[in-house]
Amino acid sequence: MTNAVVVGSGPNGLTAAIRLARAGVEVTVVEAETRPGGGTRSGELTVPGVLHDECAAFHPTGVASPYLAELDLARHGLRWRWPEIDLAHPLDDGRAGLLARDAAPDVAVTAASLGADADRWRRLVGPAARHFDDLAAEVLGPVLHVPRHPFTLASFGARALAPATWLARGFADEPARGLLTGIAAHAFGRLDIPLSGAAGMLLAAAAHAVGWPVAEGGSEAITRALLAELADHGGRVVTGHRVRSLAELGEHTGHAAAPDLVLLDTAPAGALEILGDRLPSRVRRSLARFRYGPAAFKVDLAVDGGVPWRNRKCRRAGTLHLGGTAAEIARVEAATARGEMPAAPFVLVGQQYLADPTRSNGSVHPVYAYAHVPHGYTGDATEAVLSQIERFAPGVRERIVAVAAKGPAALEAGNANYVGGDIGAGAATGLQVVLRPRATRTPYATGVPGVYLCSAATPPGAGVHGMAGYHAAGAALAGLARRP
Ligand SMILES: Cc1cc2nc3c(=O)[nH]c(=O)nc-3n(C[C@H](O)[C@H](O)[C@H](O)COP(=O)(O)OP(=O)(O)OC[C@H]3O[C@@H](n4cnc5c(N)ncnc54)[C@H](O)[C@@H]3O)c2cc1C
């Protein structure tokens, strides 16, 4: 029987393992941390009974993922839960841009919040939202494929190629400008460069089409469901062992020989460490040149009675983007990308408990936040995050019961893939947006026979969709079939 080791148990490691196991391969997943799941873990980080997402929180890409849908993870207890309003972008003057799934009860939420820009918003985001299923299939599909929906892709591409700042300038007022710019900021980086509008367009369309749901019981429910599916197909997981070389992998399979296949759910830096001199020199040079992006500084709060947002509609929103006007966000994102820590960084806040009340303990709710900070930032951004929240929610500090903070070094210590605190698996700049981790037609191949990279550093990139793992496992199986 063919055997394989998957190094790392993030969503991509687990989907890779599942695809191999379903194809009849004997699979062992080896995870460095004591708990599997990588970016999809949850825990009581502040006070007992209050459940926080440790990394990923919102799952538009999870709902849109063709492979997660094929696995039918509801059989293993995964339930998506939607907030009433998916996203809010509060402004200093008390107004807020709002975005809600069109299937939500209050369909007019988005248009009402954007006023005179409502029609412009519909024209910009509407086509991608209406054809979101086709678009998701193209974007999450194999790197090289004949587009099955060329017109949808071309129409999206024409807009997404533009810098986010240009797209925002098409609006007359700040609620729409800020809303779009805040979404584009998910890509961590400058917003005035080509392709920087892509994340904003895609995630805005996703919000309308499928919403930004959370997983009931925390994002860890995704890990539990994937582990159950893997176990059903005979796969097993070893935790608490950080792999540092290929040579040590045989011991985990129970076979004397090295495994037939190895899939690395690691950053390019991890692949360099594990594969070392076995890598062809051109691949080694490319992986060494891989650029990592700005970092996250995570702050989790236990808040009695929830956050008293000045704009009351924000109290119904699952996600909030805090950064003020589009111009301010573009300025602080550019500073962060240059390595400068802004006084008022861009902050993302999550109120997952609104969609999933099982996470709260009575009136004490988990509030999730992270700031964008420079790569490898070593300072303490907790106060900057609290100040941004207070800017739009005066009085919040009196309600905070407990705080847990993790900077870039702590994030990397808990997951080697977050190099310098980069949670996006590499900078979203230049060709690296699409050609990851290097410019090649076979991004999953490492050049070492039987060894593939399957993490978010490969296409289609960051997010909990498992599609990188799925495609990498497909490449590995195809490689196996070609072997003499
Ligand atoms: C704070 C934060 C917020 C986020 N928010 C969202 C969100 O809301 N929505 C969303 O879709 N995505 C979000 N993400 C991103 C998402 O979590 C990642 O894109 C996704 O988890 C990538 O999956 P992966 O399998 O490639 O890697 P990971 O999930 O990072 O998993 C990699 C695994 O490999 C293990 N590993 C690494 N090296 C080794 C080694 N040498 N030996 C053994 N094991 C190893 C790690 O310990 C880890 O368990 C967020 C991430 C963070 C950190």
XYZ file of C-alpha atoms and ligand atoms in Angstrom:
537
model
C 0.000 0.000 0.000
C 1.250 3.471 -0.814
C 1.962 5.477 2.303
C 2.205 9.210 2.856
C 3.136 11.641 5.600
C 1.500 15.046 5.735
C 3.527 17.511 7.800
C 1.137 19.930 9.519
C -2.557 19.632 10.324
C -3.961 22.991 9.232
C -7.019 22.910 6.989
C -4.813 22.367 3.929
C -2.843 19.566 5.579
C -6.072 17.829 6.561
C -7.774 18.179 3.155
C -4.595 16.898 1.489
C -4.577 13.954 3.901
C -8.264 13.254 3.261
C -7.898 13.302 -0.526
C -4.971 10.884 -0.308
C -6.749 8.626 2.195
C -9.886 8.538 0.062
C -7.673 7.445 -2.847
C -6.510 4.453 -0.782
C -3.198 5.857 0.482
C -2.173 5.072 4.079
C -1.796 8.546 5.598
C -0.146 9.839 8.770
C -0.361 13.528 9.647
C 2.478 14.801 11.856
C 1.709 18.050 13.706
C 4.187 20.152 15.695
C 1.680 21.487 18.208
C -0.131 19.476 20.864
C -3.503 20.252 19.241
C -4.210 19.752 15.538
C -5.875 22.381 13.359
C -3.303 25.120 12.658
C -5.300 28.253 11.856
C -8.597 26.598 12.777
C -8.349 26.230 16.552
C -10.438 27.708 19.339
C -10.007 27.943 23.097
C -10.968 29.654 26.350
C -8.282 32.319 26.056
C -9.633 34.796 28.617
C -12.091 33.451 31.202
C -13.692 30.013 31.666
C -16.733 29.368 29.506
C -15.892 32.083 26.964
C -14.712 30.551 23.677
C -12.384 32.451 21.342
C -11.154 31.663 17.831
C -7.377 31.563 18.088
C -6.848 32.403 14.405
C -9.422 32.160 11.608
C -12.901 33.330 12.530
C -15.045 34.054 9.441
C -15.561 31.536 6.705
C -16.794 32.874 3.367
C -14.081 30.767 1.714
C -15.130 27.775 3.806
C -18.727 27.979 2.614
C -17.569 28.604 -0.968
C -14.970 25.804 -0.999
C -15.896 23.111 -3.534
C -13.914 20.451 -1.651
C -15.342 21.223 1.808
C -18.805 21.058 0.191
C -17.961 17.716 -1.417
C -16.867 16.347 1.973
C -20.263 17.252 3.429
C -18.790 18.129 6.819
C -22.271 18.646 8.295
C -22.222 14.845 8.706
C -19.427 15.421 11.214
C -21.240 18.170 13.102
C -20.032 21.308 11.236
C -22.717 24.018 11.270
C -22.233 27.443 9.691
C -23.926 30.314 11.551
C -24.543 33.785 10.080
C -24.754 37.101 11.895
C -27.611 39.447 10.987
C -25.148 41.930 9.462
C -21.973 40.427 8.062
C -19.749 43.491 8.159
C -19.811 47.033 9.566
C -17.405 49.873 8.908
C -18.022 52.591 11.532
C -16.884 56.167 10.955
C -15.995 58.925 13.429
C -19.159 60.869 12.591
C -21.361 58.011 13.816
C -22.300 56.686 10.374
C -21.321 53.190 9.246
C -21.092 51.327 5.949
C -22.881 47.988 6.360
C -22.785 44.824 4.310
C -25.300 42.023 4.680
C -25.876 38.764 2.868
C -28.690 39.415 0.475
C -30.559 36.426 1.836
C -30.614 38.093 5.275
C -34.019 39.221 6.490
C -33.162 42.899 6.069
C -32.131 42.947 2.375
C -31.936 46.700 2.262
C -29.270 46.942 4.964
C -26.344 47.527 2.602
C -28.117 49.961 0.265
C -29.579 51.998 3.132
C -26.187 52.448 4.753
C -24.528 53.612 1.520
C -27.042 56.299 0.580
C -26.181 57.944 -2.739
C -23.483 55.313 -3.386
C -25.888 52.361 -3.215
C -26.255 52.157 -7.010
C -22.527 52.541 -7.602
C -21.921 49.714 -5.078
C -24.404 47.495 -6.910
C -22.713 48.210 -10.241
C -19.228 47.485 -8.868
C -19.881 44.429 -6.694
C -23.221 43.198 -8.050
C -21.961 41.203 -11.091
C -19.376 39.322 -9.029
C -21.933 38.701 -6.271
C -24.549 37.405 -8.716
C -22.066 35.000 -10.324
C -20.163 34.247 -7.141
C -20.407 30.443 -7.452
C -18.796 30.550 -10.896
C -16.190 33.037 -9.715
C -15.316 30.944 -6.636
C -14.942 27.859 -8.840
C -12.457 29.779 -11.038
C -10.487 31.409 -8.219
C -10.317 28.281 -6.040
C -9.828 25.937 -9.015
C -6.558 24.502 -10.337
C -3.881 27.049 -11.250
C -3.803 26.080 -14.899
C -7.211 25.415 -16.297
C -9.393 26.494 -19.164
C -11.878 28.915 -17.548
C -15.397 27.490 -17.549
C -16.791 30.947 -16.901
C -14.495 33.223 -18.957
C -16.882 36.210 -19.042
C -17.435 36.203 -15.284
C -13.685 35.910 -14.755
C -12.839 38.636 -17.266
C -15.418 41.046 -15.886
C -14.170 40.424 -12.332
C -10.533 40.662 -13.404
C -11.043 44.034 -15.093
C -12.143 45.518 -11.778
C -9.940 43.461 -9.457
C -6.726 44.444 -11.273
C -7.209 48.045 -10.147
C -5.703 49.421 -6.937
C -8.218 49.485 -4.084
C -7.707 53.251 -3.761
C -8.950 53.756 -7.366
C -12.027 51.615 -6.787
C -12.808 53.562 -3.601
C -12.494 56.886 -5.457
C -15.465 55.850 -7.589
C -17.735 56.436 -4.597
C -18.999 59.829 -3.498
C -19.061 59.304 0.254
C -17.116 57.665 3.055
C -19.404 54.781 4.108
C -18.919 53.054 0.722
C -15.290 54.180 0.314
C -14.345 52.970 3.790
C -16.334 49.755 3.449
C -14.543 48.702 0.252
C -11.107 49.823 1.433
C -11.461 47.994 4.751
C -12.333 44.773 2.944
C -9.397 45.200 0.561
C -7.145 45.613 3.604
C -7.658 41.900 4.348
C -4.766 41.308 1.957
C -2.384 43.139 4.389
C -0.388 45.633 2.401
C -0.410 48.720 0.209
C -3.779 49.588 -1.232
C -2.535 51.839 -4.031
C -0.914 49.135 -6.141
C -2.408 47.003 -8.951
C -4.352 43.937 -7.796
C -4.861 45.418 -4.307
C -8.573 45.742 -5.121
C -8.911 41.998 -5.762
C -9.385 40.881 -2.145
C -11.887 43.685 -1.563
C -13.944 42.772 -4.621
C -13.889 39.049 -3.918
C -14.697 39.248 -0.205
C -17.412 41.883 -0.774
C -19.019 39.665 -3.422
C -18.724 36.704 -1.046
C -20.419 38.671 1.718
C -23.418 39.337 -0.530
C -23.551 35.852 -1.995
C -22.685 33.508 0.871
C -22.117 35.801 3.854
C -19.237 35.741 6.311
C -20.390 32.937 8.618
C -18.735 31.449 11.693
C -18.554 27.801 12.725
C -20.835 26.858 15.584
C -18.719 25.970 18.607
C -15.694 27.856 17.246
C -13.550 27.439 14.119
C -12.136 24.337 15.787
C -15.381 22.619 14.726
C -13.930 22.661 11.185
C -10.845 20.811 12.429
C -12.966 18.286 14.332
C -15.049 17.591 11.229
C -11.973 17.193 8.995
C -10.325 14.874 11.560
C -13.476 12.746 11.713
C -13.539 12.478 7.922
C -9.843 11.528 7.876
C -10.372 8.888 10.565
C -13.258 7.415 8.548
C -10.750 6.730 5.783
C -8.107 5.263 8.071
C -5.846 8.335 8.380
C -4.130 9.038 11.696
C -2.612 12.096 13.355
C 0.506 12.346 15.534
C 0.762 15.600 17.527
C 3.587 17.304 19.406
C 6.333 16.555 16.883
C 7.932 19.289 14.824
C 9.438 17.804 11.702
C 12.863 19.173 10.889
C 14.107 16.797 8.211
C 12.848 14.291 5.661
C 15.018 11.607 7.191
C 12.900 11.360 10.345
C 9.591 10.714 8.552
C 9.875 6.938 8.145
C 9.462 6.447 11.910
C 5.923 7.910 11.847
C 4.578 5.542 9.201
C 5.591 2.365 11.011
C 7.548 1.411 7.890
C 11.308 1.223 7.821
C 11.555 3.011 4.478
C 10.841 6.664 3.791
C 7.199 7.377 2.873
C 6.187 7.217 -0.777
C 4.676 10.692 -0.606
C 5.304 13.685 1.648
C 3.059 16.744 1.689
C 4.239 19.808 3.562
C 1.556 22.051 5.076
C 4.371 24.442 5.937
C 5.573 27.901 4.995
C 8.298 27.980 2.327
C 10.701 28.568 5.248
C 9.604 25.253 6.775
C 10.061 23.467 3.447
C 13.576 24.922 3.183
C 14.428 23.619 6.661
C 12.963 20.145 6.082
C 14.222 19.592 2.543
C 17.526 21.471 2.809
C 20.099 20.357 0.251
C 17.729 17.896 -1.369
C 15.976 20.808 -3.062
C 17.167 21.584 -6.582
C 19.156 24.790 -6.257
C 16.774 26.859 -8.427
C 13.826 25.859 -6.211
C 15.861 26.535 -3.065
C 16.729 30.006 -4.339
C 13.085 30.754 -5.213
C 11.782 29.600 -1.825
C 14.462 31.627 -0.054
C 13.325 34.714 -2.005
C 9.667 34.192 -0.990
C 8.445 37.454 0.561
C 6.505 37.440 3.854
C 3.978 40.166 4.583
C 3.064 42.424 7.514
C 1.974 40.773 10.753
C -1.068 40.497 12.983
C -1.206 41.470 16.648
C -4.092 39.541 18.185
C -6.120 40.801 21.158
C -8.966 38.735 22.607
C -11.360 40.297 25.068
C -14.032 39.025 27.417
C -16.606 41.819 27.480
C -19.556 42.001 29.861
C -22.623 43.040 27.881
C -20.751 43.294 24.563
C -19.138 46.349 22.948
C -21.249 49.553 23.181
C -20.706 50.696 19.563
C -21.799 54.296 19.008
C -23.549 53.293 15.791
C -26.116 50.852 17.164
C -26.253 48.761 13.956
C -22.638 47.789 14.630
C -23.969 45.897 17.648
C -25.576 43.451 15.183
C -22.484 42.956 12.986
C -20.302 39.819 12.996
C -17.200 41.634 11.703
C -16.135 45.289 12.062
C -13.317 47.124 10.337
C -11.830 49.932 12.412
C -9.663 52.463 10.655
C -11.854 55.393 9.739
C -11.777 56.842 6.244
C -10.481 55.122 3.118
C -7.567 57.587 2.975
C -6.606 56.873 6.590
C -6.686 53.101 6.018
C -4.579 53.376 2.847
C -2.070 55.535 4.762
C -1.699 53.194 7.773
C -1.540 50.078 5.591
C 1.265 51.660 3.540
C 3.131 52.531 6.759
C 2.736 48.994 8.101
C 3.996 47.534 4.810
C 7.052 49.870 5.074
C 7.776 48.490 8.532
C 6.471 51.483 10.506
C 4.010 50.966 13.353
C 1.142 53.487 13.017
C -0.330 55.040 16.172
C -3.820 53.983 15.062
C -3.425 50.754 13.072
C -6.135 49.049 11.017
C -8.062 46.742 13.371
C -10.470 43.932 12.580
C -13.009 43.064 15.296
C -15.111 39.896 15.489
C -18.344 39.416 17.418
C -18.813 35.724 16.511
C -21.034 35.173 19.538
C -23.860 37.085 17.824
C -24.206 34.259 15.299
C -23.121 31.565 17.739
C -24.298 32.289 21.297
C -22.756 29.000 22.544
C -19.437 30.894 22.844
C -20.539 33.248 25.639
C -20.752 32.687 29.372
C -23.931 34.454 30.462
C -23.529 38.149 29.705
C -19.766 37.831 29.167
C -19.008 37.607 25.451
C -15.807 36.820 23.503
C -14.676 39.748 21.362
C -11.958 38.994 18.811
C -9.580 41.598 17.419
C -6.317 41.922 15.597
C -4.321 44.857 14.340
C -2.158 44.965 11.251
C 1.398 45.623 12.450
C 4.804 45.543 10.704
C 6.410 42.187 9.919
C 8.171 40.904 13.031
C 6.881 43.786 15.188
C 8.178 43.350 18.744
C 6.209 46.066 20.569
C 2.924 45.736 22.452
C -0.032 46.861 20.317
C -2.703 46.008 22.915
C -3.285 49.645 23.851
C -3.483 50.700 20.181
C -6.156 48.043 19.568
C -8.167 49.070 22.633
C -7.952 52.740 21.623
C -9.272 51.971 18.123
C -12.228 50.088 19.633
C -12.881 52.897 22.112
C -12.769 55.444 19.262
C -15.987 53.919 17.879
C -17.353 52.537 21.151
C -16.792 54.972 24.017
C -17.057 53.291 27.416
C -15.932 49.867 26.205
C -13.053 49.664 28.685
C -15.412 49.617 31.667
C -16.982 46.446 30.278
C -13.757 44.517 29.635
C -13.397 41.645 32.078
C -10.193 40.078 30.694
C -7.652 40.575 27.894
C -5.353 38.060 26.175
C -2.805 39.374 23.666
C -0.470 37.654 21.193
C 2.062 39.505 19.074
C 3.881 38.233 15.976
C 6.479 36.228 17.928
C 3.816 34.450 20.005
C 1.767 33.708 16.885
C 4.809 32.199 15.196
C 5.678 30.233 18.341
C 2.209 28.618 18.154
C 2.397 27.935 14.410
C 5.673 27.954 12.500
C 3.797 28.964 9.329
C 3.197 32.485 10.679
C 6.687 33.693 9.805
C 7.284 37.045 11.521
C 3.568 37.097 12.419
C 2.444 36.990 8.749
C -0.910 35.191 8.900
C -1.484 35.442 5.127
C 1.169 32.894 4.094
C 3.244 35.457 2.232
C 3.025 39.034 1.037
C 0.191 39.752 -1.397
C 2.368 41.839 -3.669
C 3.460 41.635 -7.280
C 3.349 38.301 -9.044
C 3.329 36.513 -5.689
C -0.435 37.216 -5.479
C -0.992 34.481 -8.058
C 2.361 32.800 -8.588
C 2.956 31.222 -5.190
C 5.374 30.173 -3.829
C 7.391 30.636 -7.037
C 6.827 31.272 -10.727
C 6.160 27.799 -12.087
C 3.394 25.789 -13.742
C 3.638 23.241 -10.913
C 3.473 25.296 -7.700
C 2.910 22.274 -5.435
C 5.982 20.367 -6.647
C 9.193 20.971 -4.686
C 11.526 19.325 -7.181
C 12.243 16.554 -4.653
C 10.594 13.371 -5.985
C 7.367 12.578 -4.100
C 7.468 15.754 -1.958
C 4.852 18.493 -2.387
C 3.989 21.763 -0.687
C 0.291 22.029 0.231
C -0.013 25.056 2.544
C -1.639 28.446 1.981
C 1.690 29.576 0.501
C 0.516 27.730 -2.635
C -2.533 28.607 -4.782
C -5.200 29.630 -4.129
C -3.580 31.211 -1.056
C -4.724 32.135 2.440
C -8.109 31.288 3.892
C -9.831 28.254 5.321
C -10.947 26.474 2.154
C -8.613 23.502 2.040
C -8.228 23.930 -1.720
C -4.411 24.163 -1.658
C -4.335 20.824 0.142
C -6.824 19.354 -2.310
C -4.855 20.467 -5.389
C -1.490 19.444 -3.907
C -2.828 15.964 -3.127
C -4.108 15.789 -6.713
C -0.622 16.667 -7.985
C 0.899 14.047 -5.671
C -1.485 11.317 -6.885
C -0.818 12.265 -10.497
C 2.942 12.105 -9.816
C 2.483 8.662 -8.257
C 0.593 7.436 -11.302
C 3.465 8.591 -13.546
C 6.100 6.673 -11.553
C 7.507 3.586 -13.285
C -5.275 35.748 13.582
C -5.696 35.061 12.311
C -6.921 35.369 11.740
C -7.339 34.733 10.574
N -8.592 34.977 10.110
C -9.079 34.240 9.086
C -10.456 34.285 8.765
O -11.246 34.958 9.440
N -10.890 33.540 7.710
C -10.042 32.731 6.978
O -10.494 32.067 6.037
N -8.718 32.662 7.287
C -8.231 33.371 8.324
N -6.924 33.245 8.709
C -5.996 32.501 7.834
C -6.171 30.985 7.921
O -6.120 30.575 9.266
C -5.053 30.325 7.124
O -5.022 30.833 5.801
C -5.229 28.824 7.069
O -5.293 28.267 8.362
C -4.074 28.223 6.304
O -4.169 26.838 6.389
P -2.887 25.917 6.209
O -3.346 24.523 6.385
O -2.180 26.285 4.980
O -1.887 26.316 7.394
P -2.115 26.466 8.942
O -3.532 26.516 9.278
O -1.245 27.585 9.370
O -1.554 25.106 9.535
C -0.206 24.718 9.426
C 0.028 23.632 10.452
O 1.305 23.039 10.204
C 1.991 22.883 11.421
N 3.425 22.862 11.097
C 4.149 23.845 10.507
N 5.432 23.458 10.386
C 5.514 22.194 10.901
C 6.574 21.252 11.054
N 7.822 21.519 10.642
N 6.305 20.050 11.642
C 5.033 19.739 12.049
N 3.999 20.601 11.919
C 4.238 21.808 11.351
C 1.568 24.084 12.237
O 1.769 23.872 13.619
C 0.078 24.179 11.871
O -0.706 23.362 12.707
C -6.484 33.817 9.908
C -5.244 33.508 10.471
C -4.866 34.099 11.688
C -3.584 33.692 12.334
